[in-house]
PDB file of C-alpha atoms and ligand atoms in Angstrom:
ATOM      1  CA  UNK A 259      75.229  59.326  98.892  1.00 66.00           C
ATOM      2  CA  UNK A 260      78.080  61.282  97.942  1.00 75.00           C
ATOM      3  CA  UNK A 261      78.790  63.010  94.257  1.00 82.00           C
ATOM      4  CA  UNK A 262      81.047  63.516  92.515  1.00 89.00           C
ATOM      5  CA  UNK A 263      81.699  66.446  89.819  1.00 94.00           C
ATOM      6  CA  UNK A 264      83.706  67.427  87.524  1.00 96.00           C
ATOM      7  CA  UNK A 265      84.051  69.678  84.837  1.00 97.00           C
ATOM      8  CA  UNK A 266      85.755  69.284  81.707  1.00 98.00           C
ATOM      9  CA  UNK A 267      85.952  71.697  78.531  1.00 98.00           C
ATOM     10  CA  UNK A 268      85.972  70.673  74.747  1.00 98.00           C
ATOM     11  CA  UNK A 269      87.535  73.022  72.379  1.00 98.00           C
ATOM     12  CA  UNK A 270      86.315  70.690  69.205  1.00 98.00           C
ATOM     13  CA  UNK A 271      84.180  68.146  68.038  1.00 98.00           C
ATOM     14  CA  UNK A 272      87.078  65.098  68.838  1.00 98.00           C
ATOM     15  CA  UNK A 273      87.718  66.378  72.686  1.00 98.00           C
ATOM     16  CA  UNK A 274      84.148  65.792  73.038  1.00 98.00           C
ATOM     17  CA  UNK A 275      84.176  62.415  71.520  1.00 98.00           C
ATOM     18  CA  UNK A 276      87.587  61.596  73.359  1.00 98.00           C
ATOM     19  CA  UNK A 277      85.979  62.506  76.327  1.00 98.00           C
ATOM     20  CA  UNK A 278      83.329  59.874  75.474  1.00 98.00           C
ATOM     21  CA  UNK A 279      85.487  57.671  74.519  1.00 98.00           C
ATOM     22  CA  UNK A 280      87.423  58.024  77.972  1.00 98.00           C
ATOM     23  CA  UNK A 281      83.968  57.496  79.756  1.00 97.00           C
ATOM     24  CA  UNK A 282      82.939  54.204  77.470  1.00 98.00           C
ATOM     25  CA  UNK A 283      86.295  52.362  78.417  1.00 98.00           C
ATOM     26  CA  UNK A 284      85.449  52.788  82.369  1.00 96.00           C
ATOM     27  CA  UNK A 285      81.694  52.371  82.168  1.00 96.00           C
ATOM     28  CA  UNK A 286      80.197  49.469  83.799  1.00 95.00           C
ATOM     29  CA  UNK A 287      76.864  47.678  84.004  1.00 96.00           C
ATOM     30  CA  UNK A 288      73.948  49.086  85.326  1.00 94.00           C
ATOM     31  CA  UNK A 289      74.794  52.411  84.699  1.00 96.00           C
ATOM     32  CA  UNK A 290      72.720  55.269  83.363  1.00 96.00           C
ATOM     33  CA  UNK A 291      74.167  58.560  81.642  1.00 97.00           C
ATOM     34  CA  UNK A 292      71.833  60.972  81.247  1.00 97.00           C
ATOM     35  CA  UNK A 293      72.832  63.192  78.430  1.00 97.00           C
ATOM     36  CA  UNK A 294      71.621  67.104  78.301  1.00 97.00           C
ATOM     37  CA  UNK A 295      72.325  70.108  76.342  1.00 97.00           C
ATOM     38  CA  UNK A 296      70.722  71.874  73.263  1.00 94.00           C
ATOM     39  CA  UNK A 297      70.521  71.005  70.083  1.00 92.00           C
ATOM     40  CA  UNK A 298      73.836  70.505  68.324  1.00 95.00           C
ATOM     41  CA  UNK A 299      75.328  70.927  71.272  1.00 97.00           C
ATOM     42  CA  UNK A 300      77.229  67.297  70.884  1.00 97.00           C
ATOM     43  CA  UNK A 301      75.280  64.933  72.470  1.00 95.00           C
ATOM     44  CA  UNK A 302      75.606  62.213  69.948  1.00 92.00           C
ATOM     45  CA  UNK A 303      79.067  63.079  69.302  1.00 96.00           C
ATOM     46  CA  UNK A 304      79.492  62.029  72.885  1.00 97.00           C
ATOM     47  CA  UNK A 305      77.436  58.871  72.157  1.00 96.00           C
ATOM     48  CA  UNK A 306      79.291  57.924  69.212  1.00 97.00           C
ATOM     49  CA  UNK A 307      83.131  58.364  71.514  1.00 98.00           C
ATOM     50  CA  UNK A 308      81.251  56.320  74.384  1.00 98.00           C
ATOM     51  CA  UNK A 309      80.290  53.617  71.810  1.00 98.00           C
ATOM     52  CA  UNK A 310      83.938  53.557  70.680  1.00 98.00           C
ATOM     53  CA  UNK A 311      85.413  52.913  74.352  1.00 98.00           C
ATOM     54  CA  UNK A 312      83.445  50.213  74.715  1.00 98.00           C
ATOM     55  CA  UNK A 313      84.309  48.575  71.624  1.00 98.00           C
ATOM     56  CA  UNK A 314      81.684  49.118  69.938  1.00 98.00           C
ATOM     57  CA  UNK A 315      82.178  48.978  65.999  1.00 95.00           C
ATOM     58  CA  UNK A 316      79.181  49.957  64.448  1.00 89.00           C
ATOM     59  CA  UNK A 317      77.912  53.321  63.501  1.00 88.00           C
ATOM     60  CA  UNK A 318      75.729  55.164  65.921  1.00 91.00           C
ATOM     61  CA  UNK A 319      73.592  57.759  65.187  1.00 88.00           C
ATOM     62  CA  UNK A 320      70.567  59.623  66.867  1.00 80.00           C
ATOM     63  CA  UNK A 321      68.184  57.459  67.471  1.00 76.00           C
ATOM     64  CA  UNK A 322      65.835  60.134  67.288  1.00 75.00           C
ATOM     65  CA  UNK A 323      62.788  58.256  65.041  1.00 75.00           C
ATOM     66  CA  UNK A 324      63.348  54.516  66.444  1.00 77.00           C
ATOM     67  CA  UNK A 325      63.483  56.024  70.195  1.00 87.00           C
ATOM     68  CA  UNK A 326      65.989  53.477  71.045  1.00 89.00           C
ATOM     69  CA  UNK A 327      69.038  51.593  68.920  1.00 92.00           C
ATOM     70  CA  UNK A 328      70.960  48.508  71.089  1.00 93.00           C
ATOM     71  CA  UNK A 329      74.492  47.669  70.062  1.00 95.00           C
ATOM     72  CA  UNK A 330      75.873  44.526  71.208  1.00 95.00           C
ATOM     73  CA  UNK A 331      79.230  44.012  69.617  1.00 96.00           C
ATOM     74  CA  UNK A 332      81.083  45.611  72.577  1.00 97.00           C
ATOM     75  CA  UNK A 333      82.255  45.065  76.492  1.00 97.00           C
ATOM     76  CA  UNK A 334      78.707  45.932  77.401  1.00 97.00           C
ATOM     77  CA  UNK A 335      75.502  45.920  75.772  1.00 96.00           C
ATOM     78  CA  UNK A 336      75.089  49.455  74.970  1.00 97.00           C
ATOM     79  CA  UNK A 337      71.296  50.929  75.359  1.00 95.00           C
ATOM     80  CA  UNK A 338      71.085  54.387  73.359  1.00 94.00           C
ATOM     81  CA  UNK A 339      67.902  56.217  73.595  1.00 93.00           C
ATOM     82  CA  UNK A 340      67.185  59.227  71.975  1.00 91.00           C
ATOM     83  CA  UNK A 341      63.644  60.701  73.868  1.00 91.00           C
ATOM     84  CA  UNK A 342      63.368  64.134  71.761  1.00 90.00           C
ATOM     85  CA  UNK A 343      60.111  62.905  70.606  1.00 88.00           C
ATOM     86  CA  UNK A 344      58.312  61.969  73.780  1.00 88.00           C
ATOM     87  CA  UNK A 345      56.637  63.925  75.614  1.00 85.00           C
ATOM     88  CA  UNK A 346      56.209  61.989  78.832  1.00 80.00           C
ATOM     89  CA  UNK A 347      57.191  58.575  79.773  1.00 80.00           C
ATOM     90  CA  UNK A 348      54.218  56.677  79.070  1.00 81.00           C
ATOM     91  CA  UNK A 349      55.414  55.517  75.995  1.00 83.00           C
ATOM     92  CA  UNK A 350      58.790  54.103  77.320  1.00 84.00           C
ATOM     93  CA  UNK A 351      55.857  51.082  78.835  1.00 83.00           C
ATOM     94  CA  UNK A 352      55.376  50.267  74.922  1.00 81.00           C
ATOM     95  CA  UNK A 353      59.444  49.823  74.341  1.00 79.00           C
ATOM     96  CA  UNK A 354      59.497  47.770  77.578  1.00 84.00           C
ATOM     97  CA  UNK A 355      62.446  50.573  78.753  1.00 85.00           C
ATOM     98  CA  UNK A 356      62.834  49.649  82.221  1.00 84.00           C
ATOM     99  CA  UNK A 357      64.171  46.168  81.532  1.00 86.00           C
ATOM    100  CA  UNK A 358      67.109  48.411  80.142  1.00 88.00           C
ATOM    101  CA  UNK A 359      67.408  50.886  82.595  1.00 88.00           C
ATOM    102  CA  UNK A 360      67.937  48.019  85.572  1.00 83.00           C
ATOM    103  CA  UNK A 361      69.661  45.709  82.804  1.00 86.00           C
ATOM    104  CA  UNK A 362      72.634  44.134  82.461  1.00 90.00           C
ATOM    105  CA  UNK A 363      74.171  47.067  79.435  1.00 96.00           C
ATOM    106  CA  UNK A 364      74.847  50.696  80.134  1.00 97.00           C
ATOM    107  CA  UNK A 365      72.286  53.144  79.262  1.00 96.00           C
ATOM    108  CA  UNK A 366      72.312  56.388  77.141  1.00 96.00           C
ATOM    109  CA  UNK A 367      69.426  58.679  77.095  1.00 95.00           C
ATOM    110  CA  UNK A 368      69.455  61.931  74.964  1.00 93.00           C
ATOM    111  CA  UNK A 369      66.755  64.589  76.019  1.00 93.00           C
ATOM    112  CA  UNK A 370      66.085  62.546  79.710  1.00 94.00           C
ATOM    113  CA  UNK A 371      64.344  66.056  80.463  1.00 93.00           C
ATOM    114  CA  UNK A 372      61.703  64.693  78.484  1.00 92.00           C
ATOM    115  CA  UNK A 373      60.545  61.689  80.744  1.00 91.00           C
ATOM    116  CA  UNK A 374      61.992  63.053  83.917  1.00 87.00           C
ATOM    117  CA  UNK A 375      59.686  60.882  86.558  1.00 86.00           C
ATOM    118  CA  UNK A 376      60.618  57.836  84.352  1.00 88.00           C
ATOM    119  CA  UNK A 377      64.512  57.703  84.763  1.00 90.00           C
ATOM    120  CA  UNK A 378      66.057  55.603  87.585  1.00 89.00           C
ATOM    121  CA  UNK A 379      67.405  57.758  90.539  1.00 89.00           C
ATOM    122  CA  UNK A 380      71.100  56.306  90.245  1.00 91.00           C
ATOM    123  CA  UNK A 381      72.203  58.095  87.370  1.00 94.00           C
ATOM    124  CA  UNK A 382      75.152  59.527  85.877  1.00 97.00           C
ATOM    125  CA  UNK A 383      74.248  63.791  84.498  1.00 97.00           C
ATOM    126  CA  UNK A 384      76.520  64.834  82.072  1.00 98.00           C
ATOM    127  CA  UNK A 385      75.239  68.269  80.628  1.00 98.00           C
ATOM    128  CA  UNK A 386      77.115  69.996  77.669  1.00 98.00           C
ATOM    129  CA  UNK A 387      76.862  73.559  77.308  1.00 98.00           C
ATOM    130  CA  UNK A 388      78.079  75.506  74.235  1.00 97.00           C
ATOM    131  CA  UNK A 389      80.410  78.293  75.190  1.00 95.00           C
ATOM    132  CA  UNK A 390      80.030  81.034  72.181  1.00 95.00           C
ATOM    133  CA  UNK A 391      81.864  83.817  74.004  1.00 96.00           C
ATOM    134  CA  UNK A 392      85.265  81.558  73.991  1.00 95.00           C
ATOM    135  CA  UNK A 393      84.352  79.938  70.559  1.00 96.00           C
ATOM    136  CA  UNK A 394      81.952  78.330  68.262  1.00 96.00           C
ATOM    137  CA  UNK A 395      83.608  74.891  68.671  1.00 98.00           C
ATOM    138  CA  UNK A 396      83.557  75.441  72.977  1.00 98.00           C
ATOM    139  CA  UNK A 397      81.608  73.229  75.055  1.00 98.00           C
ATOM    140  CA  UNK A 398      81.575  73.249  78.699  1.00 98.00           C
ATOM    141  CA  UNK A 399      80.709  69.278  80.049  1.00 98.00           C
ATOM    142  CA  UNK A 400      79.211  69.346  83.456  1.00 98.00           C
ATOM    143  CA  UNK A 401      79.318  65.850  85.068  1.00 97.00           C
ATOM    144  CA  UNK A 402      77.687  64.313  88.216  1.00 96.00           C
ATOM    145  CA  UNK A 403      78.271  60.690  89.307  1.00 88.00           C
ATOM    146  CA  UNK A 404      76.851  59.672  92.385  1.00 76.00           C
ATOM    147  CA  UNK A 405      79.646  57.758  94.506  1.00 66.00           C
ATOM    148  CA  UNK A 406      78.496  54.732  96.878  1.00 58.00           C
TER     149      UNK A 406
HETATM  150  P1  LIG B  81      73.257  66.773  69.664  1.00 90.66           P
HETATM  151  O1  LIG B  81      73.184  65.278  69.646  1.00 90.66           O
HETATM  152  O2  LIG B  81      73.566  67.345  71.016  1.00 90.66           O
HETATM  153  O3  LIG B  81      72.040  67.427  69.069  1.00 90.66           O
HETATM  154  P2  LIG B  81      75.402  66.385  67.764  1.00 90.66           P
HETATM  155  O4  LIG B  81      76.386  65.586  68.551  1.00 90.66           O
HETATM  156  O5  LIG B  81      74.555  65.639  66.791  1.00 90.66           O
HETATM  157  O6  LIG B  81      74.474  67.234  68.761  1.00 90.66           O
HETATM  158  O7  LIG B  81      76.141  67.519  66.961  1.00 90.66           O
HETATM  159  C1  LIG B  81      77.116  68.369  67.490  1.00 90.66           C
HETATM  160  C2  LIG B  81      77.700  69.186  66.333  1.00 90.66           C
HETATM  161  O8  LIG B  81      78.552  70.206  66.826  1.00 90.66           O
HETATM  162  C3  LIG B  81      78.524  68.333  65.385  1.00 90.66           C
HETATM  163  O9  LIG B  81      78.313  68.791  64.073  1.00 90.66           O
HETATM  164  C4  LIG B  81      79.959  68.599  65.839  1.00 90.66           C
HETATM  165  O10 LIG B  81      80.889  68.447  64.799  1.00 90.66           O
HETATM  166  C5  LIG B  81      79.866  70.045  66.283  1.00 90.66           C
HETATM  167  N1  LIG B  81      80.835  70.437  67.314  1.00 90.66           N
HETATM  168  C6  LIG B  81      81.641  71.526  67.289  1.00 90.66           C
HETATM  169  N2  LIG B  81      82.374  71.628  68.388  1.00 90.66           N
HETATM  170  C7  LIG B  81      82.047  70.570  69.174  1.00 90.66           C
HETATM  171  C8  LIG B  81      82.477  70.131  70.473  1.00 90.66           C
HETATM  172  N3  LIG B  81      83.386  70.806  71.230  1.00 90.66           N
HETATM  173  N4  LIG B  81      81.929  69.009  70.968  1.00 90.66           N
HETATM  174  C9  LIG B  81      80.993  68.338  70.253  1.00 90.66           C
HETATM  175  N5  LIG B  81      80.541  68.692  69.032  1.00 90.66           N
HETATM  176  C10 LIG B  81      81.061  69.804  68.488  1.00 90.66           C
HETATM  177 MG1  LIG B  82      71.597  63.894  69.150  1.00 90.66          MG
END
């Protein structure tokens, strides 16, 4: 399978979401982005763009305590997991996350480093790094889609 990569720099928070935003309008079902970087590095600013170009209207925030939020008011069912708190995948059994990863929305996991044998192996890496030696507001967005 061949990949495809690209690279893409944010000088500020709305790039970043635009950038999501971009990503949300040409996303299609089945897919799974796997979202990396540290903390505050804009992960659910990302999230919140995707959510937008997709249609979605409500808010969307971290779903760090609930593990996973699902929006349905847009093109796509919209699948946003957040998986700072896990440790391992066991616990994605309990939330029944595999009917979401092969379903019929678009999934977003935050932190997938945390259930790494757990995650589907089609999936969509988009790592943001923070880029303090060009600015505080710099991220560099890494992104690998595998092309069929
Ligand atoms: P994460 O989900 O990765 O922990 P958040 O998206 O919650 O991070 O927060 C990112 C923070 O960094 C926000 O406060 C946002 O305003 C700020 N920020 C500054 N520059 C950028 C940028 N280029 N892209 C994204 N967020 C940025
Ligand atoms: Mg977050």
């Amino acid at each position: 399978m061949e990949k495809e990569y690209s690279e893409i720099i944010t000088a500020n928070r709305d790039e970043t979401f635009e950038l999501g935003e971009k990503l949300g309008k040409e996303a299609v079902a089945g897919e799974v982005y796997c979202l990396s970087g540290d903390l505050g590095a804009g992960k659910t600013v990302f999230s919140q763009g995707f959510a937008k170009g997709l249609g979605i209207g409500s808010d969307v925030t971290s779903p760090t305590f609930t593990i996973m939020c699902v929006y349905e008011d847009g093109r796509l069912p919209l699948y946003h997991f957040d998986m700072y708190r896990l440790s391992d995948g066991s616990e994605l059994e309990a939330i029944g996350a595999e009917e979401y990863f092969y379903g019929k929305g678009v999934c977003l996991i935050e932190w997938p480093e945390n259930i790494k044998g757990y995650l589907p192996e089609d999936i969509i890496r988009i790592n943001i790094d923070k880029d303090p030696e060009k600015g505080e507001e710099y991220r560099n967005i890494y992104i690998t889609k595998s092309k069929k």
